[in-house]
Amino acid sequence: MTGLRLYDTAAREKRVFVPINPDRVTMYVCGPTVYAPAHLGNFRPEVVFDVLFRLLRYFYGERAVLFSRNFTDIDDKINAAAKGKGVDIAVITDRYTDIYQTDAAALNVLPKTFEPTATGHMPEIIAFIERLIANGPAYVTERHVLFSGATHKPYGEFSRQSRGEIIAGKRVDVAAYKRDPVDCVLWKPADDDMPGWESPWGRGRPGWHVECSAMIENSLGETIDIHAGGVDLVFPHHQNEIAQSVCAHGGKPLARYWLHNGVLCLNSGKMSKSEGNVVTVHAMLADGVQGETIRYSLLSGHYRAPLEWSASLVNRARKSLDRLYGVLRRLNDVQPSATGPSEPVIMALCDDLNTPRALAALFAIAGRANRADTQAEQAQAKGELLAAGALLGLFETDPDTWFGLDAVPEKTRIEIDQLLRDRAAARGAQDFERADVIRDRLAAKNIQIEDGPEGVTWRLRDQILKSDMQGRTQPL
RNA sequence: GGCGCCAUGGCGGAGUGGUGACGCAGCGGAUUGCAAAUCCGUGUACCCCGGUUCGAGUCCGGGUGGCGCCUCCA
């Protein structure tokens, strides 16, 4: 019993989380289709469910939690991208998978236990489809294999879609080969000039929904504890996954808890490649925004609520982290107590991953640290801060690095040190005019001086964005 | 058209029916040679209209506004 409660989309309420087997907790998150650099919206589930992963590891032990997240590496858009460049699809998918992994690492996202790919599980996917045909719910027609939604009685219950409404509200034409509009493709034929795999139904490739069903079964089992993803996947993707898996597994449920994160918006509209309003993580990192700032931004709202992305959101995140890292920097020489995360942090995260409340709790600890009179209090606060950070995926950077000390070239650092010595000498000689001239000169170069009881420290006043480096690269 | 979500101070964002966290910004004070950082203090904020209740931001109904899904989508 951990006190963890999660909002389950299927139940439409928060439910106490109890795993099937506390020695083997399983979770799966739908991953990206790798045909372009992933945008911030793609990384929202990556980050929020990373917090869940960390929390579960904290409760059940690192080795007890198995986390699988797929890469969809066969898809029409991938084919189109490969064809456009005249290369094999693997060239495209390898490239964007690498970028994705780099981006994820920059956001302090822990590596997954399993990262299955569709192309790496073709025999399993084909076997899965064969089982659905043998069991009845799938049928072969015009070189396609289709799953009959109607054969799964509760179809639509999970996503609150009735079959009649799906038909009435359909906005695209239903393919002629479908017996019913809610049927979905398990296997589709591939022309000779398209990537394809040999199957009992001819050369082709799997449909999107079945790939997840088959890979979940293969990497985690028939019934998993948690299945998560973006809210835009509830229908039809997750609905179809459920129908297929339940039918393939003799009625056993696919997942016991379903979690869905809200959409990320830019200019009040959902960020999505088809809308064209995307900001890629790769581009932000290349521009010099710290991954941790992006992570904090993504965690600053509750995961189920929509999150409006903006420059001011990033700016606030950066400043908030400045304050917290300032504490850690001040306590650089203090050995942190071996303590766990403070109760308010745990309580907040246990309440359906309430990260805004958890972050608020961080500031309470920071206040205590700054007010602390004794080293014991400081050590306790530092320990709590780091422990909380470990759950949230924060404070994994050295404080000096955070404040940009590594960002300036060695040569410049030597110049800065010399100027600081000059200033100290001037102050010692009561020559405040000269001391202030030096400080202003540094400030003009984005360097902020902080006089402390144990000497002067400095930091970059503002983040140096590579898109905004004018005037900041000249020598001092 | 169907299904669903949301509406809190300048901005962002929590909130179990009983005078409303936290962060950023602002203001006042302490500290500082002056700053910065830090500390202390500081805000007549709960979309509108009804209802339930001794009491509602919190529950119910209606309205208005915004958003998502129903199509590839995280």
PDB file of C-alpha atoms in Angstrom, chain A residues 24-157:
ATOM      1  CA  ARG A  24       6.853  -6.926 -11.276  1.00  0.00           C
ATOM      2  CA  VAL A  25       5.043  -3.654 -12.000  1.00  0.00           C
ATOM      3  CA  THR A  26       4.407  -3.127 -15.702  1.00  0.00           C
ATOM      4  CA  MET A  27       3.741   0.025 -17.677  1.00  0.00           C
ATOM      5  CA  TYR A  28       3.557   0.871 -21.360  1.00  0.00           C
ATOM      6  CA  VAL A  29       3.444   4.226 -23.089  1.00  0.00           C
ATOM      7  CA  CYS A  30       2.731   4.750 -26.763  1.00  0.00           C
ATOM      8  CA  GLY A  31       5.808   6.221 -28.372  1.00  0.00           C
ATOM      9  CA  PRO A  32       6.481   8.366 -31.392  1.00  0.00           C
ATOM     10  CA  THR A  33       6.437   7.653 -35.084  1.00  0.00           C
ATOM     11  CA  VAL A  34      10.003   8.406 -36.064  1.00  0.00           C
ATOM     12  CA  TYR A  35       9.877  10.355 -39.309  1.00  0.00           C
ATOM     13  CA  ALA A  36      10.744  13.853 -38.030  1.00  0.00           C
ATOM     14  CA  PRO A  37      12.243  15.418 -34.897  1.00  0.00           C
ATOM     15  CA  ALA A  38       9.769  15.056 -32.041  1.00  0.00           C
ATOM     16  CA  HIS A  39       8.057  18.194 -30.795  1.00  0.00           C
ATOM     17  CA  LEU A  40       7.206  19.310 -27.289  1.00  0.00           C
ATOM     18  CA  GLY A  41       3.808  17.667 -27.455  1.00  0.00           C
ATOM     19  CA  ASN A  42       5.451  14.325 -28.073  1.00  0.00           C
ATOM     20  CA  PHE A  43       7.633  14.810 -25.045  1.00  0.00           C
ATOM     21  CA  ARG A  44       4.878  15.656 -22.629  1.00  0.00           C
ATOM     22  CA  PRO A  45       3.965  12.002 -21.989  1.00  0.00           C
ATOM     23  CA  GLU A  46       7.650  11.129 -22.103  1.00  0.00           C
ATOM     24  CA  VAL A  47       8.328  13.485 -19.188  1.00  0.00           C
ATOM     25  CA  VAL A  48       5.188  13.113 -17.068  1.00  0.00           C
ATOM     26  CA  PHE A  49       5.213   9.336 -17.223  1.00  0.00           C
ATOM     27  CA  ASP A  50       8.917   9.387 -16.469  1.00  0.00           C
ATOM     28  CA  VAL A  51       7.905  10.943 -13.160  1.00  0.00           C
ATOM     29  CA  LEU A  52       5.464   8.072 -12.676  1.00  0.00           C
ATOM     30  CA  PHE A  53       8.240   5.606 -13.526  1.00  0.00           C
ATOM     31  CA  ARG A  54      10.496   7.231 -10.930  1.00  0.00           C
ATOM     32  CA  LEU A  55       7.730   7.199  -8.330  1.00  0.00           C
ATOM     33  CA  LEU A  56       6.964   3.526  -8.932  1.00  0.00           C
ATOM     34  CA  ARG A  57      10.660   2.663  -8.723  1.00  0.00           C
ATOM     35  CA  TYR A  58      10.816   4.534  -5.432  1.00  0.00           C
ATOM     36  CA  PHE A  59       7.941   2.494  -4.031  1.00  0.00           C
ATOM     37  CA  TYR A  60       8.538  -0.931  -5.540  1.00  0.00           C
ATOM     38  CA  GLY A  61      12.258  -0.918  -6.216  1.00  0.00           C
ATOM     39  CA  GLU A  62      14.187  -0.065  -9.344  1.00  0.00           C
ATOM     40  CA  ARG A  63      14.278  -3.575 -10.697  1.00  0.00           C
ATOM     41  CA  ALA A  64      10.616  -4.267 -10.009  1.00  0.00           C
ATOM     42  CA  VAL A  65       9.256  -1.745 -12.482  1.00  0.00           C
ATOM     43  CA  LEU A  66       9.251  -2.679 -16.157  1.00  0.00           C
ATOM     44  CA  PHE A  67       8.604   0.207 -18.508  1.00  0.00           C
ATOM     45  CA  SER A  68       8.096  -0.345 -22.206  1.00  0.00           C
ATOM     46  CA  ARG A  69       7.782   2.430 -24.781  1.00  0.00           C
ATOM     47  CA  ASN A  70       7.691   1.660 -28.473  1.00  0.00           C
ATOM     48  CA  PHE A  71       8.974   3.368 -31.567  1.00  0.00           C
ATOM     49  CA  THR A  72       6.632   3.155 -34.516  1.00  0.00           C
ATOM     50  CA  ASP A  73       9.090   2.660 -37.332  1.00  0.00           C
ATOM     51  CA  ILE A  74       6.851   1.583 -40.175  1.00  0.00           C
ATOM     52  CA  ASP A  75       4.167   3.959 -41.355  1.00  0.00           C
ATOM     53  CA  ASP A  76       2.949   5.844 -44.428  1.00  0.00           C
ATOM     54  CA  LYS A  77       4.661   9.068 -43.380  1.00  0.00           C
ATOM     55  CA  ILE A  78       7.954   7.270 -42.900  1.00  0.00           C
ATOM     56  CA  ASN A  79       7.542   5.717 -46.324  1.00  0.00           C
ATOM     57  CA  ALA A  80       6.847   9.102 -47.818  1.00  0.00           C
ATOM     58  CA  ALA A  81       9.879  10.658 -46.131  1.00  0.00           C
ATOM     59  CA  ALA A  82      12.144   7.830 -47.288  1.00  0.00           C
ATOM     60  CA  LYS A  83      10.807   7.942 -50.815  1.00  0.00           C
ATOM     61  CA  GLY A  84      11.254  11.701 -50.926  1.00  0.00           C
ATOM     62  CA  LYS A  85      14.917  11.343 -50.086  1.00  0.00           C
ATOM     63  CA  GLY A  86      15.420   8.176 -52.044  1.00  0.00           C
ATOM     64  CA  VAL A  87      16.677   6.232 -49.058  1.00  0.00           C
ATOM     65  CA  ASP A  88      15.696   3.123 -47.151  1.00  0.00           C
ATOM     66  CA  ILE A  89      13.175   3.739 -44.369  1.00  0.00           C
ATOM     67  CA  ALA A  90      15.802   2.606 -41.847  1.00  0.00           C
ATOM     68  CA  VAL A  91      17.859   5.672 -42.737  1.00  0.00           C
ATOM     69  CA  ILE A  92      14.942   7.857 -41.704  1.00  0.00           C
ATOM     70  CA  THR A  93      13.880   5.915 -38.627  1.00  0.00           C
ATOM     71  CA  ASP A  94      17.413   5.425 -37.303  1.00  0.00           C
ATOM     72  CA  ARG A  95      18.146   9.100 -37.629  1.00  0.00           C
ATOM     73  CA  TYR A  96      15.025  10.293 -35.823  1.00  0.00           C
ATOM     74  CA  THR A  97      15.225   7.567 -33.223  1.00  0.00           C
ATOM     75  CA  ASP A  98      18.727   8.777 -32.370  1.00  0.00           C
ATOM     76  CA  ILE A  99      17.565  12.359 -32.121  1.00  0.00           C
ATOM     77  CA  TYR A 100      14.665  11.292 -29.940  1.00  0.00           C
ATOM     78  CA  GLN A 101      16.968   9.415 -27.574  1.00  0.00           C
ATOM     79  CA  THR A 102      19.304  12.392 -27.333  1.00  0.00           C
ATOM     80  CA  ASP A 103      16.401  14.745 -26.656  1.00  0.00           C
ATOM     81  CA  ALA A 104      14.939  12.423 -24.032  1.00  0.00           C
ATOM     82  CA  ALA A 105      18.272  12.180 -22.245  1.00  0.00           C
ATOM     83  CA  ALA A 106      18.595  15.964 -22.262  1.00  0.00           C
ATOM     84  CA  LEU A 107      15.211  16.156 -20.523  1.00  0.00           C
ATOM     85  CA  ASN A 108      16.489  13.800 -17.798  1.00  0.00           C
ATOM     86  CA  VAL A 109      14.199  11.034 -18.968  1.00  0.00           C
ATOM     87  CA  LEU A 110      15.330   7.664 -17.631  1.00  0.00           C
ATOM     88  CA  PRO A 111      16.054   4.913 -20.150  1.00  0.00           C
ATOM     89  CA  LYS A 112      13.205   2.481 -20.619  1.00  0.00           C
ATOM     90  CA  THR A 113      13.338  -1.184 -19.728  1.00  0.00           C
ATOM     91  CA  PHE A 114      12.145  -2.086 -23.230  1.00  0.00           C
ATOM     92  CA  GLU A 115      11.946  -0.080 -26.433  1.00  0.00           C
ATOM     93  CA  PRO A 116      10.246  -2.340 -28.936  1.00  0.00           C
ATOM     94  CA  THR A 117       9.936  -1.452 -32.597  1.00  0.00           C
ATOM     95  CA  ALA A 118       7.391  -2.672 -35.100  1.00  0.00           C
ATOM     96  CA  THR A 119       9.998  -3.827 -37.583  1.00  0.00           C
ATOM     97  CA  GLY A 120      11.722  -5.742 -34.810  1.00  0.00           C
ATOM     98  CA  HIS A 121       8.542  -7.648 -33.957  1.00  0.00           C
ATOM     99  CA  MET A 122       7.164  -8.697 -37.304  1.00  0.00           C
ATOM    100  CA  PRO A 123       6.858 -12.425 -36.439  1.00  0.00           C
ATOM    101  CA  GLU A 124       5.086 -11.572 -33.189  1.00  0.00           C
ATOM    102  CA  ILE A 125       2.709  -9.158 -34.919  1.00  0.00           C
ATOM    103  CA  ILE A 126       1.898 -11.685 -37.647  1.00  0.00           C
ATOM    104  CA  ALA A 127       1.313 -14.390 -35.046  1.00  0.00           C
ATOM    105  CA  PHE A 128      -0.954 -12.023 -33.147  1.00  0.00           C
ATOM    106  CA  ILE A 129      -3.023 -11.385 -36.271  1.00  0.00           C
ATOM    107  CA  GLU A 130      -3.201 -15.105 -37.050  1.00  0.00           C
ATOM    108  CA  ARG A 131      -4.597 -15.698 -33.596  1.00  0.00           C
ATOM    109  CA  LEU A 132      -7.275 -13.047 -34.145  1.00  0.00           C
ATOM    110  CA  ILE A 133      -8.256 -14.723 -37.418  1.00  0.00           C
ATOM    111  CA  ALA A 134      -8.371 -18.112 -35.749  1.00  0.00           C
ATOM    112  CA  ASN A 135     -10.427 -16.764 -32.849  1.00  0.00           C
ATOM    113  CA  GLY A 136     -12.928 -15.152 -35.188  1.00  0.00           C
ATOM    114  CA  PRO A 137     -12.826 -11.373 -34.901  1.00  0.00           C
ATOM    115  CA  ALA A 138     -10.494 -10.773 -37.829  1.00  0.00           C
ATOM    116  CA  TYR A 139     -11.240 -11.322 -41.502  1.00  0.00           C
ATOM    117  CA  VAL A 140      -9.272 -11.223 -44.719  1.00  0.00           C
ATOM    118  CA  THR A 141     -10.485  -9.195 -47.674  1.00  0.00           C
ATOM    119  CA  GLU A 142      -8.826  -7.674 -50.711  1.00  0.00           C
ATOM    120  CA  ARG A 143      -5.311  -8.467 -49.437  1.00  0.00           C
ATOM    121  CA  HIS A 144      -6.113  -6.685 -46.152  1.00  0.00           C
ATOM    122  CA  VAL A 145      -6.689  -8.221 -42.761  1.00  0.00           C
ATOM    123  CA  LEU A 146      -9.282  -6.334 -40.773  1.00  0.00           C
ATOM    124  CA  PHE A 147     -10.385  -6.461 -37.190  1.00  0.00           C
ATOM    125  CA  SER A 148     -14.121  -6.435 -36.696  1.00  0.00           C
ATOM    126  CA  GLY A 149     -14.967  -3.940 -33.990  1.00  0.00           C
ATOM    127  CA  ALA A 150     -18.478  -5.326 -33.751  1.00  0.00           C
ATOM    128  CA  THR A 151     -17.223  -8.658 -32.422  1.00  0.00           C
ATOM    129  CA  HIS A 152     -15.976  -6.994 -29.281  1.00  0.00           C
ATOM    130  CA  LYS A 153     -19.190  -6.318 -27.399  1.00  0.00           C
ATOM    131  CA  PRO A 154     -18.008  -3.435 -25.214  1.00  0.00           C
ATOM    132  CA  TYR A 155     -16.439  -1.674 -28.194  1.00  0.00           C
ATOM    133  CA  GLY A 156     -16.740   2.053 -27.628  1.00  0.00           C
ATOM    134  CA  GLU A 157     -17.315   1.848 -23.886  1.00  0.00           C
TER     135      GLU A 157
END
